[in-house]
PDB file of C-alpha atoms in Angstrom:
ATOM      1  CA  VAL A 173     -43.713  -0.243  22.896  1.00 61.00           C
ATOM      2  CA  GLY A 174     -45.061   2.386  20.329  1.00 81.00           C
ATOM      3  CA  CYS A 175     -43.569   3.113  17.223  1.00 89.00           C
ATOM      4  CA  ASP A 176     -43.995   6.338  15.228  1.00 91.00           C
ATOM      5  CA  GLU A 177     -45.285   6.265  11.538  1.00 91.00           C
ATOM      6  CA  GLY A 178     -42.883   4.825   9.549  1.00 92.00           C
ATOM      7  CA  GLU A 179     -41.117   2.349  12.339  1.00 92.00           C
ATOM      8  CA  THR A 180     -41.387  -0.846  13.614  1.00 92.00           C
ATOM      9  CA  GLN A 181     -40.961  -2.322  15.618  1.00 91.00           C
ATOM     10  CA  VAL A 182     -38.425  -5.467  16.135  1.00 89.00           C
ATOM     11  CA  GLY A 183     -37.990  -6.868  19.642  1.00 85.00           C
ATOM     12  CA  GLU A 184     -38.064  -3.606  21.914  1.00 85.00           C
ATOM     13  CA  ARG A 185     -37.159  -1.560  19.447  1.00 89.00           C
ATOM     14  CA  CYS A 186     -38.141   0.672  17.052  1.00 92.00           C
ATOM     15  CA  TYR A 187     -36.510   0.991  13.366  1.00 93.00           C
ATOM     16  CA  PRO A 188     -37.371   3.075  10.060  1.00 95.00           C
ATOM     17  CA  THR A 189     -39.238   0.686   8.497  1.00 95.00           C
ATOM     18  CA  GLY A 190     -37.687   1.628   5.055  1.00 95.00           C
ATOM     19  CA  CYS A 191     -34.393   0.731   6.544  1.00 95.00           C
ATOM     20  CA  ILE A 192     -35.536  -3.407   7.278  1.00 95.00           C
ATOM     21  CA  SER A 193     -34.129  -5.728   4.702  1.00 94.00           C
ATOM     22  CA  GLU A 194     -34.450  -8.270   7.215  1.00 92.00           C
ATOM     23  CA  ILE A 195     -36.740  -9.115  10.522  1.00 90.00           C
ATOM     24  CA  GLY A 196     -34.726 -11.536  13.121  1.00 80.00           C
ATOM     25  CA  GLU A 197     -35.834 -12.769  16.315  1.00 76.00           C
ATOM     26  CA  THR A 198     -34.370  -9.497  18.163  1.00 80.00           C
ATOM     27  CA  SER A 199     -33.552  -7.138  16.311  1.00 87.00           C
ATOM     28  CA  PRO A 200     -33.913  -6.398  12.213  1.00 93.00           C
ATOM     29  CA  VAL A 201     -30.942  -6.161   9.355  1.00 94.00           C
ATOM     30  CA  LEU A 202     -30.134  -2.213   8.682  1.00 95.00           C
ATOM     31  CA  CYS A 203     -29.527  -2.201   4.461  1.00 96.00           C
ATOM     32  CA  ASN A 204     -28.401  -5.264   4.118  1.00 95.00           C
ATOM     33  CA  ALA A 205     -25.597  -4.806   6.335  1.00 93.00           C
ATOM     34  CA  ALA A 206     -24.155  -3.001   3.876  1.00 94.00           C
ATOM     35  CA  GLY A 207     -24.802   0.597   4.575  1.00 93.00           C
ATOM     36  CA  HIS A 208     -26.028   3.008   7.290  1.00 94.00           C
ATOM     37  CA  CYS A 209     -29.219   3.776   7.986  1.00 95.00           C
ATOM     38  CA  ASN A 210     -30.151   7.067   8.811  1.00 95.00           C
ATOM     39  CA  TYR A 211     -32.241   7.297  11.129  1.00 93.00           C
ATOM     40  CA  LYS A 212     -33.730  10.863  10.785  1.00 92.00           C
ATOM     41  CA  THR A 213     -34.738  10.596   7.144  1.00 94.00           C
ATOM     42  CA  GLY A 214     -35.199   6.327   6.917  1.00 94.00           C
ATOM     43  CA  VAL A 215     -33.422   6.038   4.304  1.00 96.00           C
ATOM     44  CA  CYS A 216     -30.556   4.096   4.366  1.00 96.00           C
ATOM     45  CA  GLU A 217     -27.029   5.486   2.846  1.00 95.00           C
ATOM     46  CA  CYS A 218     -25.019   2.205   1.297  1.00 94.00           C
ATOM     47  CA  SER A 219     -21.612   1.405   1.642  1.00 90.00           C
ATOM     48  CA  ILE A 220     -19.342   2.536  -1.839  1.00 88.00           C
ATOM     49  CA  ALA A 221     -20.175  -0.707  -3.745  1.00 92.00           C
ATOM     50  CA  TYR A 222     -23.440  -1.073  -3.153  1.00 95.00           C
ATOM     51  CA  VAL A 223     -26.525   0.569  -4.593  1.00 96.00           C
ATOM     52  CA  GLY A 224     -30.619   0.549  -3.697  1.00 96.00           C
ATOM     53  CA  SER A 225     -32.873   1.944  -1.343  1.00 96.00           C
ATOM     54  CA  LEU A 226     -31.499  -1.480   0.634  1.00 96.00           C
ATOM     55  CA  CYS A 227     -28.341  -1.752  -0.408  1.00 96.00           C
ATOM     56  CA  THR A 228     -28.848  -4.504  -2.210  1.00 96.00           C
ATOM     57  CA  GLU A 229     -27.679  -4.392  -5.835  1.00 96.00           C
ATOM     58  CA  CYS A 230     -23.577  -3.854  -6.810  1.00 96.00           C
ATOM     59  CA  ALA A 231     -22.996  -0.455  -7.713  1.00 94.00           C
ATOM     60  CA  ASP A 232     -21.671  -0.179 -11.213  1.00 95.00           C
ATOM     61  CA  THR A 233     -18.289  -0.176 -10.284  1.00 92.00           C
ATOM     62  CA  ALA A 234     -18.215  -3.103  -8.595  1.00 94.00           C
ATOM     63  CA  ILE A 235     -18.828  -6.959  -9.335  1.00 94.00           C
ATOM     64  CA  LEU A 236     -20.464  -9.595  -7.057  1.00 94.00           C
ATOM     65  CA  PHE A 237     -17.733 -11.759  -5.376  1.00 93.00           C
ATOM     66  CA  ASN A 238     -18.450 -14.469  -3.114  1.00 91.00           C
ATOM     67  CA  GLY A 239     -22.014 -13.567  -2.489  1.00 92.00           C
ATOM     68  CA  ALA A 240     -20.826 -10.029  -1.892  1.00 93.00           C
ATOM     69  CA  CYS A 241     -20.008  -6.755  -3.870  1.00 95.00           C
ATOM     70  CA  VAL A 242     -17.176  -5.597  -4.050  1.00 94.00           C
ATOM     71  CA  ASP A 243     -15.428  -2.258  -5.897  1.00 94.00           C
ATOM     72  CA  LYS A 244     -13.754  -3.444  -9.274  1.00 93.00           C
ATOM     73  CA  ALA A 245     -10.244  -1.033  -7.720  1.00 91.00           C
ATOM     74  CA  CYS A 246      -9.672  -4.156  -5.569  1.00 93.00           C
ATOM     75  CA  VAL A 247     -10.293  -6.387  -7.752  1.00 93.00           C
ATOM     76  CA  THR A 248      -7.649  -8.050  -9.864  1.00 90.00           C
ATOM     77  CA  ASP A 249      -7.419 -11.019 -13.134  1.00 88.00           C
ATOM     78  CA  GLU A 250      -5.516 -13.976 -12.138  1.00 85.00           C
ATOM     79  CA  PRO A 251      -3.600 -16.153 -14.718  1.00 84.00           C
ATOM     80  CA  ASP A 252      -6.255 -19.032 -14.050  1.00 89.00           C
ATOM     81  CA  GLY A 253      -8.590 -16.712 -15.314  1.00 88.00           C
ATOM     82  CA  SER A 254     -10.184 -16.362 -11.872  1.00 91.00           C
ATOM     83  CA  ILE A 255     -10.375 -13.054 -10.322  1.00 92.00           C
ATOM     84  CA  SER A 256      -9.076 -12.107  -6.494  1.00 94.00           C
ATOM     85  CA  VAL A 257      -9.516  -9.511  -4.164  1.00 94.00           C
ATOM     86  CA  CYS A 258      -6.697  -7.670  -3.144  1.00 93.00           C
ATOM     87  CA  ASN A 259      -4.780 -10.009  -5.077  1.00 90.00           C
ATOM     88  CA  GLY A 260      -5.992 -12.890  -2.511  1.00 92.00           C
ATOM     89  CA  HIS A 261      -4.481 -10.896   0.807  1.00 95.00           C
ATOM     90  CA  GLY A 262      -6.680  -9.023   1.758  1.00 94.00           C
ATOM     91  CA  LYS A 263      -9.880  -7.324   2.417  1.00 93.00           C
ATOM     92  CA  CYS A 264     -11.592  -3.973   0.197  1.00 92.00           C
ATOM     93  CA  ILE A 265     -12.210  -1.274   2.525  1.00 89.00           C
ATOM     94  CA  ALA A 266     -14.209   2.407   1.905  1.00 81.00           C
ATOM     95  CA  GLY A 267     -10.591   5.054   1.644  1.00 75.00           C
ATOM     96  CA  LEU A 268     -11.385   8.948   1.601  1.00 69.00           C
ATOM     97  CA  GLU A 269     -13.863  10.356  -0.892  1.00 68.00           C
ATOM     98  CA  ASP A 270     -15.428   7.854  -1.914  1.00 75.00           C
ATOM     99  CA  SER A 271     -12.701   5.848  -2.745  1.00 83.00           C
ATOM    100  CA  VAL A 272     -11.229   2.459  -1.365  1.00 90.00           C
ATOM    101  CA  LYS A 273      -8.306   0.897   0.024  1.00 91.00           C
ATOM    102  CA  CYS A 274      -6.968  -2.913   0.226  1.00 92.00           C
ATOM    103  CA  LEU A 275      -6.517  -3.912   4.040  1.00 94.00           C
ATOM    104  CA  CYS A 276      -4.333  -6.620   4.039  1.00 95.00           C
ATOM    105  CA  ASP A 277      -3.505  -9.495   5.954  1.00 97.00           C
ATOM    106  CA  GLN A 278      -0.656  -9.886   8.339  1.00 96.00           C
ATOM    107  CA  ASP A 279       3.030  -9.590   6.858  1.00 96.00           C
ATOM    108  CA  TYR A 280       1.656  -7.962   3.722  1.00 97.00           C
ATOM    109  CA  ARG A 281       1.233  -4.717   2.531  1.00 94.00           C
ATOM    110  CA  THR A 282       0.012  -2.687  -0.442  1.00 92.00           C
ATOM    111  CA  ILE A 283       2.158  -0.749  -2.991  1.00 88.00           C
ATOM    112  CA  GLY A 284       0.238   2.539  -2.789  1.00 81.00           C
ATOM    113  CA  THR A 285      -3.810   2.202  -1.745  1.00 78.00           C
ATOM    114  CA  LEU A 286      -4.410  -0.797  -3.651  1.00 84.00           C
ATOM    115  CA  LEU A 287      -3.550  -4.603  -3.744  1.00 88.00           C
ATOM    116  CA  CYS A 288      -1.488  -6.799  -1.306  1.00 94.00           C
ATOM    117  CA  TYR A 289       1.872  -7.731  -1.684  1.00 95.00           C
ATOM    118  CA  PRO A 290       4.394  -9.522   0.632  1.00 97.00           C
ATOM    119  CA  SER A 291       6.163  -7.531   2.814  1.00 97.00           C
ATOM    120  CA  SER A 292       9.264  -9.323   1.975  1.00 97.00           C
ATOM    121  CA  CYS A 293       9.223  -8.282  -1.488  1.00 97.00           C
ATOM    122  CA  VAL A 294       8.483  -4.830  -0.825  1.00 96.00           C
ATOM    123  CA  ARG A 295      11.009  -1.877  -0.543  1.00 93.00           C
ATOM    124  CA  PHE A 296      10.865   2.154  -1.262  1.00 90.00           C
ATOM    125  CA  ASN A 297       6.846   1.499  -1.664  1.00 91.00           C
ATOM    126  CA  VAL A 298       8.193  -1.005  -4.915  1.00 94.00           C
ATOM    127  CA  LEU A 299       7.292  -4.197  -5.716  1.00 95.00           C
ATOM    128  CA  CYS A 300      10.986  -6.306  -6.024  1.00 96.00           C
ATOM    129  CA  ASN A 301      12.440  -2.907  -7.055  1.00 93.00           C
ATOM    130  CA  ASN A 302      10.723  -2.853 -10.920  1.00 94.00           C
ATOM    131  CA  ARG A 303      13.075  -5.476 -11.794  1.00 93.00           C
ATOM    132  CA  GLY A 304      12.102  -9.063 -10.176  1.00 96.00           C
ATOM    133  CA  THR A 305       9.195 -10.941 -10.154  1.00 95.00           C
ATOM    134  CA  CYS A 306       7.919 -12.020  -6.737  1.00 95.00           C
ATOM    135  CA  ILE A 307       7.540 -15.043  -6.154  1.00 94.00           C
ATOM    136  CA  ASP A 308       6.828 -17.430  -2.931  1.00 94.00           C
ATOM    137  CA  LYS A 309       7.186 -14.368  -0.493  1.00 95.00           C
ATOM    138  CA  GLU A 310      10.354 -13.717  -2.378  1.00 97.00           C
ATOM    139  CA  CYS A 311      12.021 -11.410  -4.999  1.00 97.00           C
ATOM    140  CA  VAL A 312      13.116 -12.949  -8.054  1.00 97.00           C
ATOM    141  CA  CYS A 313      15.149 -10.831 -10.076  1.00 96.00           C
ATOM    142  CA  ASP A 314      15.391 -10.181 -13.906  1.00 95.00           C
ATOM    143  CA  ASP A 315      18.741 -10.675 -14.968  1.00 92.00           C
ATOM    144  CA  ASP A 316      20.989  -7.925 -15.114  1.00 88.00           C
ATOM    145  CA  PHE A 317      19.597  -7.405 -10.732  1.00 92.00           C
ATOM    146  CA  TYR A 318      20.300  -8.878  -7.218  1.00 91.00           C
ATOM    147  CA  GLY A 319      19.891  -8.556  -4.156  1.00 92.00           C
ATOM    148  CA  ASP A 320      16.791  -9.141  -1.519  1.00 95.00           C
ATOM    149  CA  TYR A 321      14.476  -6.784  -3.250  1.00 95.00           C
ATOM    150  CA  CYS A 322      16.554  -6.954  -6.909  1.00 94.00           C
ATOM    151  CA  GLU A 323      18.234  -3.587  -5.743  1.00 90.00           C
ATOM    152  CA  PHE A 324      21.892  -3.847  -6.979  1.00 89.00           C
ATOM    153  CA  SER A 325      22.340  -4.611 -10.755  1.00 88.00           C
ATOM    154  CA  LYS A 326      25.610  -6.855 -12.120  1.00 88.00           C
ATOM    155  CA  SER A 327      26.041  -4.286 -14.952  1.00 88.00           C
ATOM    156  CA  CYS A 328      26.061  -1.124 -15.487  1.00 90.00           C
ATOM    157  CA  PRO A 329      25.302   1.493 -19.144  1.00 89.00           C
ATOM    158  CA  ALA A 330      27.479   3.985 -20.588  1.00 92.00           C
ATOM    159  CA  GLY A 331      28.338   6.491 -17.913  1.00 93.00           C
ATOM    160  CA  HIS A 332      27.913   4.838 -14.836  1.00 94.00           C
ATOM    161  CA  GLN A 333      29.850   2.530 -12.929  1.00 93.00           C
ATOM    162  CA  LEU A 334      29.110  -0.278  -9.740  1.00 91.00           C
ATOM    163  CA  VAL A 335      29.682   1.566  -6.345  1.00 92.00           C
ATOM    164  CA  LEU A 336      28.544  -1.551  -3.401  1.00 87.00           C
ATOM    165  CA  GLY A 337      25.910  -2.399  -5.953  1.00 86.00           C
ATOM    166  CA  TYR A 338      24.592   0.572  -7.462  1.00 88.00           C
ATOM    167  CA  CYS A 339      24.828   1.790 -10.852  1.00 91.00           C
ATOM    168  CA  VAL A 340      26.162   5.749 -10.141  1.00 94.00           C
ATOM    169  CA  PRO A 341      26.753   8.380 -12.767  1.00 95.00           C
ATOM    170  CA  ASN A 342      30.075   8.940 -13.141  1.00 95.00           C
ATOM    171  CA  ILE A 343      30.591  12.720 -12.166  1.00 94.00           C
ATOM    172  CA  CYS A 344      28.856  11.278  -8.964  1.00 95.00           C
ATOM    173  CA  VAL A 345      32.043   8.529  -8.258  1.00 95.00           C
ATOM    174  CA  THR A 346      34.740   9.527  -6.091  1.00 93.00           C
ATOM    175  CA  THR A 347      37.558   7.060  -6.639  1.00 92.00           C
ATOM    176  CA  TYR A 348      40.396   6.496  -3.851  1.00 88.00           C
ATOM    177  CA  SER A 349      44.458   5.587  -4.046  1.00 85.00           C
ATOM    178  CA  ASP A 350      43.478   2.137  -2.804  1.00 86.00           C
ATOM    179  CA  GLY A 351      40.662   1.586  -5.664  1.00 89.00           C
ATOM    180  CA  SER A 352      37.603   1.881  -3.347  1.00 90.00           C
ATOM    181  CA  LYS A 353      34.544   4.303  -4.582  1.00 92.00           C
ATOM    182  CA  THR A 354      32.188   5.583  -2.849  1.00 93.00           C
ATOM    183  CA  VAL A 355      29.052   8.281  -3.884  1.00 95.00           C
ATOM    184  CA  CYS A 356      29.509  11.899  -3.070  1.00 94.00           C
ATOM    185  CA  GLY A 357      32.634  10.951  -1.299  1.00 92.00           C
ATOM    186  CA  GLY A 358      30.292   8.964   1.112  1.00 91.00           C
ATOM    187  CA  TYR A 359      29.347  12.183   2.463  1.00 93.00           C
ATOM    188  CA  GLY A 360      26.242  13.213   0.371  1.00 93.00           C
ATOM    189  CA  HIS A 361      23.693  11.724  -2.556  1.00 93.00           C
ATOM    190  CA  CYS A 362      23.435  11.800  -6.054  1.00 95.00           C
ATOM    191  CA  VAL A 363      20.612  13.745  -7.554  1.00 94.00           C
ATOM    192  CA  GLU A 364      19.381  14.151 -10.805  1.00 92.00           C
ATOM    193  CA  LYS A 365      18.774  18.440 -12.033  1.00 90.00           C
ATOM    194  CA  GLU A 366      17.568  19.596 -15.184  1.00 90.00           C
ATOM    195  CA  SER A 367      21.880  20.754 -15.875  1.00 89.00           C
ATOM    196  CA  GLY A 368      22.120  16.841 -15.300  1.00 92.00           C
ATOM    197  CA  HIS A 369      23.596  14.796 -12.440  1.00 94.00           C
ATOM    198  CA  THR A 370      25.640  16.344  -9.190  1.00 94.00           C
ATOM    199  CA  CYS A 371      26.167  15.413  -5.550  1.00 94.00           C
ATOM    200  CA  GLU A 372      24.380  16.885  -2.897  1.00 94.00           C
ATOM    201  CA  CYS A 373      25.855  17.156   0.159  1.00 93.00           C
ATOM    202  CA  ILE A 374      24.674  16.021   3.793  1.00 89.00           C
ATOM    203  CA  LYS A 375      24.862  18.077   6.745  1.00 83.00           C
ATOM    204  CA  ASP A 376      28.340  20.328   7.121  1.00 86.00           C
ATOM    205  CA  GLY A 377      29.614  19.234   3.995  1.00 90.00           C
ATOM    206  CA  ARG A 378      31.576  21.138   0.926  1.00 92.00           C
ATOM    207  CA  PHE A 379      32.198  20.392  -2.097  1.00 93.00           C
ATOM    208  CA  ILE A 380      35.895  20.189  -2.490  1.00 92.00           C
ATOM    209  CA  ASN A 381      37.820  18.525  -5.856  1.00 88.00           C
ATOM    210  CA  GLY A 382      34.470  16.064  -6.814  1.00 87.00           C
ATOM    211  CA  ALA A 383      33.327  14.979  -3.630  1.00 92.00           C
ATOM    212  CA  CYS A 384      31.473  16.160  -0.515  1.00 93.00           C
ATOM    213  CA  VAL A 385      33.982  16.784   2.554  1.00 94.00           C
ATOM    214  CA  SER A 386      32.907  17.214   5.849  1.00 92.00           C
ATOM    215  CA  ASP A 387      33.878  20.196   7.902  1.00 92.00           C
ATOM    216  CA  ALA A 388      35.886  18.009  10.196  1.00 91.00           C
ATOM    217  CA  CYS A 389      38.391  16.534   7.040  1.00 93.00           C
ATOM    218  CA  ILE A 390      39.005  20.477   5.873  1.00 94.00           C
ATOM    219  CA  THR A 391      42.196  22.074   7.540  1.00 93.00           C
ATOM    220  CA  ASN A 392      42.129  24.777   5.826  1.00 93.00           C
ATOM    221  CA  LYS A 393      38.800  26.130   4.582  1.00 90.00           C
ATOM    222  CA  MET A 394      40.206  29.207   3.079  1.00 91.00           C
ATOM    223  CA  TYR A 395      42.288  27.364   0.382  1.00 93.00           C
ATOM    224  CA  ASP A 396      39.596  24.284   1.075  1.00 93.00           C
ATOM    225  CA  VAL A 397      42.736  21.925   2.213  1.00 94.00           C
ATOM    226  CA  VAL A 398      42.025  18.275   2.627  1.00 94.00           C
ATOM    227  CA  CYS A 399      43.276  16.392   5.616  1.00 94.00           C
ATOM    228  CA  SER A 400      46.263  19.030   5.872  1.00 94.00           C
ATOM    229  CA  ASN A 401      47.005  17.662   1.750  1.00 93.00           C
ATOM    230  CA  ASN A 402      48.614  14.174   3.281  1.00 92.00           C
ATOM    231  CA  GLY A 403      45.293  11.553   3.097  1.00 91.00           C
ATOM    232  CA  GLN A 404      41.610  11.062   2.123  1.00 91.00           C
ATOM    233  CA  CYS A 405      38.322  12.426   3.806  1.00 92.00           C
ATOM    234  CA  LYS A 406      36.431   9.324   3.197  1.00 90.00           C
ATOM    235  CA  GLY A 407      32.557   9.202   4.741  1.00 87.00           C
ATOM    236  CA  GLY A 408      33.711  12.361   6.701  1.00 89.00           C
ATOM    237  CA  VAL A 409      36.507  10.800   8.724  1.00 92.00           C
ATOM    238  CA  CYS A 410      40.611  11.173   7.348  1.00 92.00           C
ATOM    239  CA  PHE A 411      42.672   8.251   5.903  1.00 91.00           C
ATOM    240  CA  CYS A 412      46.275   9.642   6.013  1.00 92.00           C
ATOM    241  CA  LYS A 413      49.109   8.166   4.132  1.00 86.00           C
ATOM    242  CA  TYR A 414      52.489   6.888   5.960  1.00 82.00           C
ATOM    243  CA  ASP A 415      49.811   5.461   9.269  1.00 82.00           C
ATOM    244  CA  ASN A 416      50.066   8.989  10.606  1.00 84.00           C
ATOM    245  CA  PRO A 417      48.090   8.409  13.537  1.00 85.00           C
ATOM    246  CA  SER A 418      46.419  12.871  13.654  1.00 88.00           C
ATOM    247  CA  PRO A 419      43.213  12.475  12.474  1.00 91.00           C
ATOM    248  CA  THR A 420      43.371  15.634  10.295  1.00 92.00           C
ATOM    249  CA  CYS A 421      46.795  14.057   8.774  1.00 93.00           C
ATOM    250  CA  SER A 422      48.833  16.680   9.965  1.00 86.00           C
TER     251      SER A 422
END
């Protein structure tokens, strides 16, 4: 094989000399296996954590860890003074637009793009609902909270009530004659707006007398009569007085 100027033959192929960091018996190591060789220019294009003509040095944004350069964004300080990459449960890889992210091990996931946490402690991209600590793959909740993800409260601040373990602003709480409670009549969500909290009804729901009411419960739309004035609408279903079997308590 006849190689062009600026190339070196290794085995039966020619490689850009400027990219060869080590020569093996049949093939070379290009760019320290830490970058990509541009065959047109004969120059190494290094991975995000590496610099140098052969990608043998760590970039200013990286540190040497177990013989490899790792971007500092993936590194955390452990309580014992050591450091870990992706919390010790993943690999630091290139992300979009010169960024990095953690590729987590099985049963672990990232919060955002960096650091790996046990999936059993993460819900809605939040670790233990910001109300506890993940220990041995379980959430250990702060004193006032409980649940698999510390999602439930034991007590609420002023102006709120406990509804199914959640603290809900009073204005969004619907209380029924049997003492049970739902959020927005069980047919909406409590949302915070500039003017304060309010119920945002779902689907065909209408806000009547402080609760979201399903269209199926409204027996007189002109006068907003609910369940024929003989029951209460709960989660889109009429619950009638006097054991009335009618679906609208009529």
